[in-house]
Coordinates of C-alpha atoms in Angstrom, one line a residue:
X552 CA 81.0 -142.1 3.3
X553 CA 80.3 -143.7 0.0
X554 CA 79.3 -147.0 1.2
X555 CA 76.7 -144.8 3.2
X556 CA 75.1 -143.5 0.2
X557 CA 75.7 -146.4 -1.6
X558 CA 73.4 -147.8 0.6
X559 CA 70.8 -145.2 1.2
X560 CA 70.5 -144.9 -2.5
X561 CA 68.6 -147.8 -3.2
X562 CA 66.5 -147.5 -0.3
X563 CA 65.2 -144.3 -1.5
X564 CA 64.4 -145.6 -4.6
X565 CA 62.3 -148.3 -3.1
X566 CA 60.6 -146.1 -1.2
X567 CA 59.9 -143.4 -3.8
X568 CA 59.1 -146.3 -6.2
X569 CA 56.6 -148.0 -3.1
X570 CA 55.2 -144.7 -2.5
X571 CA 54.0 -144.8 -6.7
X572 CA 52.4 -148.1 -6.0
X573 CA 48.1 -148.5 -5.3
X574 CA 47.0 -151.8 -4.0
X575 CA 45.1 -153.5 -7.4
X576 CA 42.7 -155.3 -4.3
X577 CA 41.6 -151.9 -2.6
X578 CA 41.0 -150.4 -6.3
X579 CA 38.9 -153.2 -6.8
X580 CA 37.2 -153.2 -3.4
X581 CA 36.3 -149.5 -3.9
X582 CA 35.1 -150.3 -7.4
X583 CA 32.6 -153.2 -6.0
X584 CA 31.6 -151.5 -2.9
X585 CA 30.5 -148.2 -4.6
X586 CA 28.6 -150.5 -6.9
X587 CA 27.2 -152.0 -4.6
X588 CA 26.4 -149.1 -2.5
X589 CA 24.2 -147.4 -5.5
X590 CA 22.5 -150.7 -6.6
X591 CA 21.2 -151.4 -3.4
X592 CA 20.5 -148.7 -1.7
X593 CA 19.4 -146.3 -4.5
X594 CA 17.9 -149.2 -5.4
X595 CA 15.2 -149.3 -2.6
X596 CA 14.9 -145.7 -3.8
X597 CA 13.6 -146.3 -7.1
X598 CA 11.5 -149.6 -6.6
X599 CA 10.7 -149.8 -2.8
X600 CA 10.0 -146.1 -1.5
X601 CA 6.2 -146.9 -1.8
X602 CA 6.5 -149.3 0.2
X603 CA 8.8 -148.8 2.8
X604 CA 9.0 -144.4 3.2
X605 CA 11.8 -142.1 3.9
X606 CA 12.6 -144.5 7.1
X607 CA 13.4 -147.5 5.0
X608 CA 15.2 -145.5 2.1
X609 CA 17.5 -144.0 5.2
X610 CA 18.0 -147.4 6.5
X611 CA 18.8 -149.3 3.4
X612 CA 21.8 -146.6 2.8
X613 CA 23.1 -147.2 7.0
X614 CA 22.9 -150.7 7.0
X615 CA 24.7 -151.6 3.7
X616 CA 27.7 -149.2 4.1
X617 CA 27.7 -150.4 7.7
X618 CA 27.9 -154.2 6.0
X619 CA 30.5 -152.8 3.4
X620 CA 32.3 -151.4 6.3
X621 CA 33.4 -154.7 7.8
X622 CA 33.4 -156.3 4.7
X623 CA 35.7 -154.7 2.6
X624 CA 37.3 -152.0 5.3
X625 CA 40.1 -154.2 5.9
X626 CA 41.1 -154.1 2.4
X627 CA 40.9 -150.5 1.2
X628 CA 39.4 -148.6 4.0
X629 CA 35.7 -148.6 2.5
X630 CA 35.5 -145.1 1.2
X631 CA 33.0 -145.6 -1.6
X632 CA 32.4 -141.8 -1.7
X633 CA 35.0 -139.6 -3.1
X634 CA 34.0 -137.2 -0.7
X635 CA 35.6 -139.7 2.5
X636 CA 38.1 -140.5 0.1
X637 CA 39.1 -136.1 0.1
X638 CA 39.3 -136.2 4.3
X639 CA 41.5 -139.1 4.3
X640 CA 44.1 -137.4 1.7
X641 CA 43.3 -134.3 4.0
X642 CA 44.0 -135.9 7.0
X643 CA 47.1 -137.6 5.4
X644 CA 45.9 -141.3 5.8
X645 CA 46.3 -142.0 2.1
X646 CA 48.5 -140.8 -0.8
X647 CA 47.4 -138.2 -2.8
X648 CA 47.7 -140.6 -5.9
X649 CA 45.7 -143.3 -4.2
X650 CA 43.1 -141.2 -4.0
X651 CA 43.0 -140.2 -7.2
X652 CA 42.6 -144.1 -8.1
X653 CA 40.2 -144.2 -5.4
X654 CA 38.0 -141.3 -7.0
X655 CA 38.0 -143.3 -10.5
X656 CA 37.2 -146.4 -9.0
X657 CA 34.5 -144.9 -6.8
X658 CA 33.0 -142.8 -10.0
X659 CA 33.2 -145.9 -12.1
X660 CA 31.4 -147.9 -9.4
X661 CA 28.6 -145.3 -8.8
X662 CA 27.9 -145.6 -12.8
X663 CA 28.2 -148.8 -13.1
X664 CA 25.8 -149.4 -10.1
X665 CA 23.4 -147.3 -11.6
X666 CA 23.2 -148.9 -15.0
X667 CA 22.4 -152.2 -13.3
X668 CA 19.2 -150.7 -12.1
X669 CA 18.7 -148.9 -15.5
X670 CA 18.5 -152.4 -16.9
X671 CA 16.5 -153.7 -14.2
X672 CA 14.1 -150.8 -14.6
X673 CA 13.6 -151.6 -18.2
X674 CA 11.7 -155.2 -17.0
X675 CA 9.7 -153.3 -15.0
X676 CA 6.0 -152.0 -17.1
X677 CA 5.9 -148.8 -14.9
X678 CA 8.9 -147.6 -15.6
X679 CA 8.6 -148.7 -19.4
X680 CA 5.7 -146.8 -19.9
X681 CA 6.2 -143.8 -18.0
X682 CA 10.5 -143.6 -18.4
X683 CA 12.9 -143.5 -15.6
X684 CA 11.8 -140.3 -14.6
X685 CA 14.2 -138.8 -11.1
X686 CA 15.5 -142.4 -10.9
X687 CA 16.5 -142.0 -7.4
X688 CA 18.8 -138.7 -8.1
X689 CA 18.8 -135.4 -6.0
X690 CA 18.0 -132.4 -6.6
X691 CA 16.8 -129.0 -5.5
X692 CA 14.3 -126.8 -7.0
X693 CA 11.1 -128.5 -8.5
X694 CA 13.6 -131.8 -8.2
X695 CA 13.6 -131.1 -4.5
X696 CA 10.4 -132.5 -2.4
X697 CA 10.3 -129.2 -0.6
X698 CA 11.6 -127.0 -3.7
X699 CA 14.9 -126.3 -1.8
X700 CA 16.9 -123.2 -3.2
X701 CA 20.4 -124.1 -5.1
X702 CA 21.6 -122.0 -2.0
X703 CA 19.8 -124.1 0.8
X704 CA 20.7 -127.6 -0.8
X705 CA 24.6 -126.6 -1.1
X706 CA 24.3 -125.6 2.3
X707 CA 22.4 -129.0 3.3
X708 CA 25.2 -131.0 1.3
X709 CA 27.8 -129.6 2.8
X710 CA 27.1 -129.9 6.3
X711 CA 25.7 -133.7 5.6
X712 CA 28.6 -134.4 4.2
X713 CA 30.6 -132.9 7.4
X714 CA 29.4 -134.7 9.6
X715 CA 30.0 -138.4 8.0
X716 CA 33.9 -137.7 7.3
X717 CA 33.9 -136.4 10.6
X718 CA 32.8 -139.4 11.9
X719 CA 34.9 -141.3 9.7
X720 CA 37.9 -139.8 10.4
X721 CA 37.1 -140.1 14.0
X722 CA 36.3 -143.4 14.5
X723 CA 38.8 -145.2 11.8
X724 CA 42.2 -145.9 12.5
X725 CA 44.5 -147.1 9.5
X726 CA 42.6 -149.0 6.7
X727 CA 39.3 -150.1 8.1
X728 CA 36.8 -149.8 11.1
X729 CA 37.6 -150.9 14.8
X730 CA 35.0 -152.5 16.8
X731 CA 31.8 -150.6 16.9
X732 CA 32.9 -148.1 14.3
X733 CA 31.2 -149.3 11.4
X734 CA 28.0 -149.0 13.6
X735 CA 28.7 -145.1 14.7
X736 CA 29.3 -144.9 10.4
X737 CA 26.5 -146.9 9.3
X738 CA 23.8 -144.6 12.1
X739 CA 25.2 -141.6 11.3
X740 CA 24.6 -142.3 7.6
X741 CA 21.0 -143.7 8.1
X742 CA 20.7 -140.5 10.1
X743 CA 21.5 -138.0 7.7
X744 CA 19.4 -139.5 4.8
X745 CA 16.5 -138.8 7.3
X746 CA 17.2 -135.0 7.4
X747 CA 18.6 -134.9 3.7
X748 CA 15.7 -137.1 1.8
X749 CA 12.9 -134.9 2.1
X750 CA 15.6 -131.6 1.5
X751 CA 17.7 -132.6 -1.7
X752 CA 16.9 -137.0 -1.9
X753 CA 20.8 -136.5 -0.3
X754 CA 24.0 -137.3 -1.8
X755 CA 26.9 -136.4 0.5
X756 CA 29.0 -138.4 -2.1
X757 CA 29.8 -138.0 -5.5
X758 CA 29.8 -141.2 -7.1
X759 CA 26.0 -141.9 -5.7
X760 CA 25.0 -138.7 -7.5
X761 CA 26.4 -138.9 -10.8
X762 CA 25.9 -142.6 -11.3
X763 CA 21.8 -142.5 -11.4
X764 CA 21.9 -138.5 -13.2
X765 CA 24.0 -140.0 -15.7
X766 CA 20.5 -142.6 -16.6
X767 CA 17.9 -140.7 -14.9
X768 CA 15.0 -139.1 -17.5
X769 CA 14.8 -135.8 -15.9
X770 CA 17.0 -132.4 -15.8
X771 CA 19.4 -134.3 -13.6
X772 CA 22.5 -134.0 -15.0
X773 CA 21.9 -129.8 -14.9
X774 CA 21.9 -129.9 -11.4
X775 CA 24.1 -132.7 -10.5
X776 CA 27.3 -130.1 -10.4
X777 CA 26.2 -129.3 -6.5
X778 CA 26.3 -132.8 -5.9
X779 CA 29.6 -133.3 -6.9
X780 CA 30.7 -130.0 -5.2
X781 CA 29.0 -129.3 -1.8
X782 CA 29.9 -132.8 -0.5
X783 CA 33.9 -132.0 -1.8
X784 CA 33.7 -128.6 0.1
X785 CA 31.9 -130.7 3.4
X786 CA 34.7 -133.2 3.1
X787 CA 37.4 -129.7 4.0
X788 CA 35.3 -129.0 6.7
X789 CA 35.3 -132.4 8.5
X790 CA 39.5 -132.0 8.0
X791 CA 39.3 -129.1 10.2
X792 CA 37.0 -129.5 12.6
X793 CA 39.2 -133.3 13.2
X794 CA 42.3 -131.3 13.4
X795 CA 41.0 -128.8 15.8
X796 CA 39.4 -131.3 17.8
X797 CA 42.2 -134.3 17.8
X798 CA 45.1 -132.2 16.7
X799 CA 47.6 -132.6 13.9
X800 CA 49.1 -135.8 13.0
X801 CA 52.3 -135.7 14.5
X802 CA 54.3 -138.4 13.2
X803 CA 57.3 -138.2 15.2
X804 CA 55.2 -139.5 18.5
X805 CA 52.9 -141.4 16.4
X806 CA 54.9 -142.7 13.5
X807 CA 54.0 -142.1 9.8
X808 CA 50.0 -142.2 9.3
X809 CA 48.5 -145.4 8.0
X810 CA 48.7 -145.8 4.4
X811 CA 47.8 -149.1 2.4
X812 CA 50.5 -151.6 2.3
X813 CA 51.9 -151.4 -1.2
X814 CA 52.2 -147.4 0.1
X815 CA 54.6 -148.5 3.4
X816 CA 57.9 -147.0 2.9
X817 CA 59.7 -150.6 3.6
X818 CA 57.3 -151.5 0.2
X819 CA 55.9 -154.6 1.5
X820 CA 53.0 -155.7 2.5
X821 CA 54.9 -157.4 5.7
X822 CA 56.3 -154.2 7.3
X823 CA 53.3 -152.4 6.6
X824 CA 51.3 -154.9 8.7
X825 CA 53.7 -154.4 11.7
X826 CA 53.9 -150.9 11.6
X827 CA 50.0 -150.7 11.4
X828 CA 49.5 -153.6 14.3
X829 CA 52.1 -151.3 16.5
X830 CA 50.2 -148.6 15.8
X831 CA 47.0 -149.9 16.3
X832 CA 48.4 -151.1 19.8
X833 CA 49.7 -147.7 20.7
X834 CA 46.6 -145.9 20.2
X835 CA 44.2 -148.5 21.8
X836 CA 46.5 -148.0 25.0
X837 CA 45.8 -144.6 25.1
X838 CA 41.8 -144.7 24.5
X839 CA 42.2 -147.2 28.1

């Protein structure tokens, strides 16, 4: 009996000790990819909407989260929105510590993203003469294109954001998008800047919103609280409606949920490959 514990002693301080650990790559991944996500795409916000509408503005946010998807998915699930990062704590997919460094790395990104185009914006003579003005942030009232109530654009957050970590959390198994699920995230993103542009300039993630309020010339920063909130409280709703729709994790038929491999109870990166590939295998033999 003593050898026993002996034994199991040391294992359960490896795997309290793995369960501590984030992967440095995936904080770094969510860092670059939410930077990226702002630069670019509320970058054809601020400089290109003359020229290429609400269509292009909606496009420019699918197709680089779609490219983000495949690009850094593999290594830290490409969240980039604190919101996603919520359903997958939620939906027990991550640590709750992990996303906590996701959320920083995500915020962090966002800002930095945004003071890129601040100093791009500053070589620009319209923008040096007239100031940054909305510089691409949302906003409801006389920030909103259609004057939106605070009560119509929480409403229009929320649901927005529904839908994407519902569609996330649908189409994503372990760290990163199968197949044709970055496409099915990448639409349904395009898609909801269509709807949301015109009602609030859309958010449905944190880290997009606060990064450009944070620079932006206007009363931004007032209003930027519902930004931060509605998509949070959106990010709940997806959780449920996934759970009532797919059920429960049950993690004695399918083994413990997918989790970054610094998070694998075995601590290493090896086992954690396994487990996911064995996973992965399982549940593409019961989509066939």
């Amino acid at each position: 009996m003593s050898t026993t514990a002996t034994r199991d002693a040391p294992s359960a301080t490896r795997s309290r000790r793995a369960a501590l650990d984030v992967d440095p790559h995936a904080l770094a991944a969510e860092f670059f990819g939410t930077l990226a996500l702002v630069f670019f795409a509320v970058g054809v916000a601020i400089f290109a909407k003359p020229f290429v509408g609400v269509l292009g503005i909606a496009l420019a946010f699918g197709f680089i989260l779609l490219a983000l998807v495949y690009a850094i998915g593999p290594i830290s699930g490409c969240h980039v929105n604190p919101a996603v990062t919520l359903g997958m704590v939620l939906g027990r997919r991550i640590s709750p510590l992990t996303g906590v460094c996701y959320w920083v790395m995500q915020l962090a990104g966002g800002a930095a993203g945004a003071a890129l185009l601040a100093w791009l914006a500053n070589s620009v003579p319209i923008f040096e003469a007239a100031g940054r003005g909305a510089f691409g942030t949302d906003g409801y009232g006389a920030n909103s294109p259609v004057h939106i109530t605070a009560g119509g654009a929480f409403l229009a957050e929320t649901i927005l954001t529904a839908l994407l970590v519902f569609v996330v959390l649908c189409t994503t198994h372990g760290k990163g998008a199968k197949g044709p699920a970055g496409m099915a995230i990448g639409l349904s993103l395009a898609v909801i800047h269509l709807l949301g542009i015109p009602l609030t300039g859309t958010s449905v993630n944190p880290a997009r919103a606060l990064g450009p309020a944070i620079f932006a010339d206007n009363n931004a920063m007032s209003q930027v609280w519902l930004f931060l909130v509605a998509p949070l409280a959106g990010a709940v709703i997806a959780v449920i409606v996934h759970f009532l729709t797919h059920g429960l994790p049950d993690q004695h038929k399918a083994g413990t949920p997918p989790v970054p491999a610094t998070e694998s109870p075995a601590g290493s990166a090896t086992g954690a490959a396994g487990a996911a590939e064995t996973e992965a295998e399982r549940r593409d033999k019961d989509l066939e």
